[in-house]
XYZ file of C-alpha atoms in Angstrom:
351
model
C -71.724 -81.242 -45.556
C -72.773 -77.990 -46.833
C -70.155 -75.816 -47.977
C -69.554 -72.280 -46.465
C -70.222 -69.643 -48.846
C -67.183 -68.476 -50.743
C -66.243 -64.906 -50.057
C -66.360 -62.457 -52.925
C -63.109 -60.871 -53.890
C -62.103 -57.329 -54.886
C -61.181 -58.997 -58.232
C -64.875 -60.087 -58.852
C -66.171 -56.688 -57.908
C -63.780 -55.069 -60.641
C -64.799 -57.806 -63.436
C -68.584 -57.260 -62.610
C -68.345 -53.296 -62.737
C -65.757 -53.612 -65.676
C -63.151 -51.368 -64.153
C -59.798 -51.944 -62.726
C -58.662 -53.157 -59.206
C -57.470 -49.675 -58.562
C -60.863 -48.076 -59.167
C -62.484 -50.474 -57.015
C -60.020 -49.508 -54.290
C -60.504 -45.878 -54.612
C -64.244 -46.424 -54.303
C -63.821 -48.392 -51.233
C -61.275 -46.016 -49.629
C -63.466 -42.750 -50.589
C -60.607 -41.754 -52.808
C -60.325 -38.701 -55.192
C -60.407 -38.868 -58.971
C -63.477 -40.988 -59.477
C -66.401 -39.948 -61.472
C -69.754 -40.046 -59.655
C -71.293 -42.314 -62.226
C -68.091 -44.737 -61.801
C -68.483 -44.630 -58.402
C -72.037 -45.662 -58.475
C -71.402 -48.381 -60.756
C -68.728 -49.846 -58.688
C -70.924 -49.593 -55.605
C -73.866 -51.253 -57.216
C -71.449 -54.351 -58.015
C -70.452 -54.313 -54.515
C -74.008 -54.266 -53.209
C -75.077 -56.767 -55.726
C -72.228 -59.207 -54.727
C -72.366 -58.670 -51.105
C -68.758 -57.688 -51.139
C -67.255 -56.818 -47.823
C -63.641 -54.979 -48.146
C -60.863 -56.865 -46.362
C -58.153 -54.902 -44.698
C -55.849 -55.936 -47.374
C -58.097 -54.433 -50.343
C -58.420 -51.138 -48.033
C -54.744 -50.885 -47.904
C -54.326 -50.970 -51.745
C -54.687 -47.181 -51.659
C -51.472 -47.069 -49.517
C -52.397 -44.184 -47.229
C -54.392 -45.784 -44.458
C -54.233 -49.015 -42.533
C -57.853 -48.920 -41.469
C -56.679 -49.979 -37.942
C -57.246 -48.202 -34.643
C -54.985 -49.447 -31.818
C -56.018 -49.343 -28.383
C -53.340 -49.418 -25.736
C -54.027 -50.812 -22.151
C -52.170 -51.670 -19.164
C -50.734 -55.215 -19.180
C -50.066 -55.589 -15.455
C -53.611 -54.667 -14.272
C -55.460 -55.974 -17.243
C -54.062 -59.563 -16.862
C -54.563 -59.192 -13.026
C -58.150 -58.616 -13.501
C -58.539 -61.348 -16.271
C -56.902 -63.965 -14.074
C -58.341 -63.380 -10.870
C -62.038 -62.963 -12.790
C -62.954 -59.969 -10.599
C -65.732 -58.932 -12.688
C -64.231 -55.848 -14.011
C -65.378 -54.988 -17.571
C -63.062 -52.097 -18.468
C -61.747 -53.727 -21.546
C -65.426 -55.056 -22.522
C -66.933 -51.553 -22.539
C -63.901 -50.272 -24.467
C -64.346 -52.927 -27.140
C -67.925 -52.274 -27.071
C -67.528 -48.664 -27.863
C -64.489 -49.042 -30.126
C -65.554 -51.938 -32.229
C -68.914 -50.751 -33.038
C -67.720 -47.136 -34.050
C -64.838 -48.592 -36.099
C -67.225 -50.848 -37.860
C -69.429 -48.213 -38.964
C -66.500 -46.466 -40.700
C -64.764 -49.727 -42.170
C -62.082 -49.888 -39.653
C -60.806 -52.521 -37.281
C -60.113 -52.127 -33.589
C -57.184 -53.915 -32.230
C -56.076 -54.251 -28.455
C -52.544 -54.250 -27.152
C -51.264 -54.842 -23.697
C -48.238 -52.741 -22.648
C -46.462 -52.672 -19.316
C -46.034 -49.335 -17.951
C -43.185 -50.385 -15.417
C -40.842 -51.785 -17.914
C -37.682 -49.814 -19.186
C -38.122 -50.912 -22.729
C -41.770 -49.668 -23.225
C -40.538 -47.551 -26.253
C -38.805 -50.758 -27.926
C -42.126 -52.791 -27.175
C -44.542 -50.327 -28.639
C -42.362 -49.246 -31.492
C -42.434 -52.805 -32.805
C -46.192 -52.970 -32.263
C -46.590 -49.824 -34.197
C -44.260 -50.755 -37.014
C -45.934 -54.310 -37.321
C -49.745 -52.828 -37.391
C -49.094 -49.288 -38.704
C -52.388 -47.904 -37.249
C -54.017 -44.994 -38.324
C -54.771 -43.927 -34.674
C -53.951 -44.952 -31.125
C -56.110 -44.955 -28.196
C -54.160 -44.550 -24.758
C -56.113 -45.473 -21.530
C -54.639 -44.545 -18.094
C -51.947 -44.619 -17.009
C -50.562 -44.976 -20.721
C -52.380 -41.728 -21.407
C -49.905 -39.542 -19.479
C -46.679 -41.598 -20.279
C -44.449 -39.160 -21.866
C -42.445 -41.987 -23.342
C -45.421 -43.246 -25.343
C -46.887 -39.960 -26.383
C -43.690 -38.774 -27.542
C -42.978 -41.949 -29.696
C -46.485 -41.583 -31.210
C -45.845 -37.715 -31.997
C -42.539 -38.514 -33.426
C -43.945 -41.067 -35.742
C -46.713 -38.872 -36.701
C -49.451 -41.177 -35.513
C -52.686 -39.694 -34.253
C -53.671 -40.683 -30.792
C -56.384 -39.910 -28.097
C -55.407 -39.637 -24.368
C -58.317 -41.036 -22.146
C -58.032 -39.753 -18.506
C -55.601 -36.957 -19.293
C -56.047 -33.204 -19.347
C -52.402 -32.395 -20.081
C -51.526 -30.043 -22.764
C -49.743 -31.438 -25.921
C -50.452 -33.735 -28.825
C -53.377 -35.797 -29.086
C -56.762 -35.584 -28.081
C -57.641 -35.378 -24.368
C -60.808 -36.976 -23.003
C -62.022 -37.362 -19.389
C -65.081 -39.039 -17.913
C -66.245 -36.046 -15.698
C -64.344 -37.710 -12.467
C -64.183 -34.635 -10.406
C -67.763 -33.541 -10.828
C -68.725 -37.225 -10.385
C -67.061 -37.294 -7.036
C -68.532 -33.950 -6.309
C -72.004 -35.206 -7.058
C -71.520 -38.223 -4.947
C -70.340 -36.554 -1.973
C -73.259 -33.947 -2.543
C -75.825 -36.746 -2.494
C -74.560 -38.142 0.689
C -74.766 -34.644 2.257
C -78.301 -34.092 1.174
C -79.143 -37.414 3.041
C -77.697 -35.601 6.153
C -73.941 -37.083 6.190
C -71.283 -35.000 7.770
C -68.545 -37.380 8.086
C -67.735 -38.350 4.702
C -64.561 -40.454 3.947
C -62.926 -41.184 0.705
C -60.548 -44.139 -0.382
C -58.347 -42.624 -3.270
C -56.707 -44.537 -6.184
C -53.008 -44.452 -6.675
C -51.125 -41.435 -7.534
C -49.961 -42.234 -10.907
C -53.716 -41.869 -12.212
C -54.637 -38.110 -12.568
C -58.152 -39.186 -12.126
C -57.471 -40.262 -8.489
C -56.755 -36.647 -7.812
C -59.685 -35.119 -9.620
C -61.871 -37.524 -7.621
C -60.354 -36.524 -4.344
C -60.843 -32.750 -5.443
C -64.441 -33.113 -6.253
C -65.228 -34.757 -2.855
C -63.295 -32.112 -1.085
C -64.883 -29.292 -2.795
C -68.434 -30.638 -1.837
C -67.531 -30.820 1.894
C -65.857 -27.368 1.861
C -68.942 -25.821 0.305
C -71.055 -27.043 3.218
C -68.515 -26.119 5.522
C -67.722 -29.694 6.184
C -64.029 -30.702 7.242
C -62.098 -33.282 5.217
C -59.087 -33.597 7.699
C -58.281 -37.404 8.259
C -60.898 -38.530 5.878
C -58.614 -39.553 2.991
C -56.851 -42.825 2.763
C -55.056 -44.080 -0.529
C -55.221 -47.623 -2.157
C -54.038 -48.854 -5.389
C -57.329 -50.084 -6.782
C -56.781 -53.568 -5.585
C -59.341 -55.272 -3.022
C -56.631 -55.560 -0.285
C -55.556 -51.996 -0.318
C -59.300 -51.414 0.018
C -59.448 -53.472 3.187
C -56.382 -51.617 4.671
C -57.646 -48.215 3.724
C -61.382 -48.617 5.179
C -59.588 -50.043 8.264
C -57.685 -47.242 8.720
C -60.576 -44.711 8.029
C -62.837 -46.312 10.599
C -60.356 -46.471 13.252
C -59.474 -43.119 12.868
C -62.995 -42.010 12.404
C -65.321 -44.016 14.637
C -68.019 -41.570 13.911
C -67.790 -41.810 9.940
C -70.931 -42.289 8.469
C -70.504 -42.336 4.772
C -67.515 -43.457 2.514
C -66.895 -43.195 -1.410
C -64.492 -45.629 -3.145
C -62.442 -44.736 -6.050
C -63.373 -48.185 -7.763
C -65.282 -51.129 -6.950
C -62.478 -53.607 -5.591
C -61.576 -51.159 -3.098
C -65.125 -50.340 -2.338
C -66.341 -54.088 -2.110
C -63.465 -54.566 0.502
C -64.459 -51.499 2.463
C -68.149 -53.182 2.325
C -66.638 -56.424 4.073
C -64.700 -54.240 6.628
C -68.045 -52.737 7.588
C -69.837 -56.016 7.896
C -67.015 -57.468 9.855
C -67.415 -54.512 12.430
C -70.949 -55.124 12.745
C -71.921 -51.926 10.847
C -74.890 -52.293 8.967
C -74.837 -50.752 5.150
C -76.728 -48.141 4.863
C -78.036 -47.790 8.347
C -74.760 -47.269 10.103
C -72.595 -46.439 6.979
C -73.483 -45.379 3.408
C -71.307 -46.482 0.716
C -70.665 -45.256 -2.980
C -68.439 -46.683 -5.416
C -66.811 -45.704 -8.961
C -66.841 -47.857 -12.042
C -70.264 -49.657 -11.737
C -68.915 -52.783 -12.953
C -71.287 -55.607 -13.103
C -70.285 -57.159 -9.698
C -71.511 -54.471 -7.735
C -75.132 -55.116 -8.619
C -74.817 -58.368 -6.897
C -73.221 -57.578 -3.646
C -75.060 -57.403 -0.282
C -76.518 -54.747 -0.436
C -76.099 -53.833 -4.033
C -73.781 -50.701 -4.412
C -74.481 -47.410 -5.384
C -71.872 -46.444 -7.900
C -70.642 -43.693 -10.326
C -71.349 -45.371 -13.884
C -68.146 -44.586 -15.979
C -69.135 -44.123 -19.572
C -66.179 -45.901 -20.707
C -67.843 -47.300 -23.985
C -69.054 -43.727 -25.017
C -65.764 -42.185 -24.198
C -63.826 -44.713 -26.610
C -66.443 -44.442 -29.284
C -65.851 -40.822 -29.249
C -62.191 -41.030 -29.246
C -62.325 -43.423 -32.136
C -64.863 -40.940 -34.142
C -62.194 -38.141 -33.645
C -59.277 -40.010 -34.585
C -61.285 -41.115 -37.900
C -62.618 -37.895 -38.889
C -59.845 -35.694 -38.200
C -57.533 -37.959 -40.414
C -54.624 -36.807 -39.039
C -55.243 -33.197 -38.516
C -54.484 -31.491 -35.319
C -57.433 -31.609 -32.396
C -57.624 -27.820 -31.116
C -61.012 -28.447 -29.299
C -59.516 -28.717 -25.825
C -60.511 -31.385 -23.350
C -63.430 -33.450 -24.232
C -65.420 -34.458 -21.031
C -68.090 -37.160 -21.134
C -70.234 -37.045 -17.907
C -70.571 -39.880 -15.572
C -73.534 -40.417 -13.695
C -74.612 -41.703 -9.995
C -76.544 -44.907 -10.187
C -78.574 -45.327 -6.719
C -78.809 -48.655 -5.039
C -79.343 -50.151 -1.742
C -75.982 -49.070 -0.233
C -76.846 -45.458 0.637
C -79.522 -44.054 3.013
C -80.199 -41.236 5.671
C -77.482 -40.413 8.174
C -77.914 -42.229 11.356
C -79.408 -40.501 14.243
C -78.427 -39.985 17.817
C -81.619 -41.578 19.362
């Protein structure tokens, strides 16, 4: 049986270059007080031996852990995984984060934290103490949880807040939710729709309100009413079913609908089918998220494509390059875009 190739160690690099372990560590960590000739000599040994720095070697400098920690909501993430609903938020987060970390010699880890538990500070504090990350990425709703942001601020750990515009410490990033909803509503108006409903997300997510704001702004600019056209769900399929039924019961002349995530929108599609409504001839539908499952619905759903990977990548980049310095560039917005598929069409005519 063939043996696997033995990994090259930092000690072997030091011996090959004829320098100390500390010198190799400083080169790996891009540290100060290394002459250019010495740096080139060590780098030549690294390249020749094919050495890949381990976290332990990188940590020899004592100043950095080379870990970026992403915090995601435990309850919702586990529910999505167990039900295999086709959501890919974590996949996209890892795609953007891991690749960017790798380019800088970092590692990305993901921890699940329950927003609703009373001991969130103790749970997160233990994780922070164990991993000592160089930066933390907070996703909604953690990105606006004051207990979490205050703990990170007090410990001096840089963090990015995705889905937050709040003032304060950390790097705020959004995915253009208000403008995306505005564009979705405008596209439906261009197609002749005048009665456009929306299924909003839960209030604890600021982005839910931003999407409603964008939808309402588009209607108001065209002199259209939004009264009675807004129902709220909790991002689950079941809540989408209830919201869609309520909207259609209250507005039998509804011709278009925007859902604040794919699960609720897929539920609305099923409600329309149960009522004998053809999509898009009788009812046009646009979703948010653009997870893989919407391409395989009947018909495939038009959707706002959330740039999750790009946003997380940018958050990682800022955390690494700022190196603990405060962010003073305001809210960073990564634009979302509308992917049109077969679920939207011209508004139905009376004839």
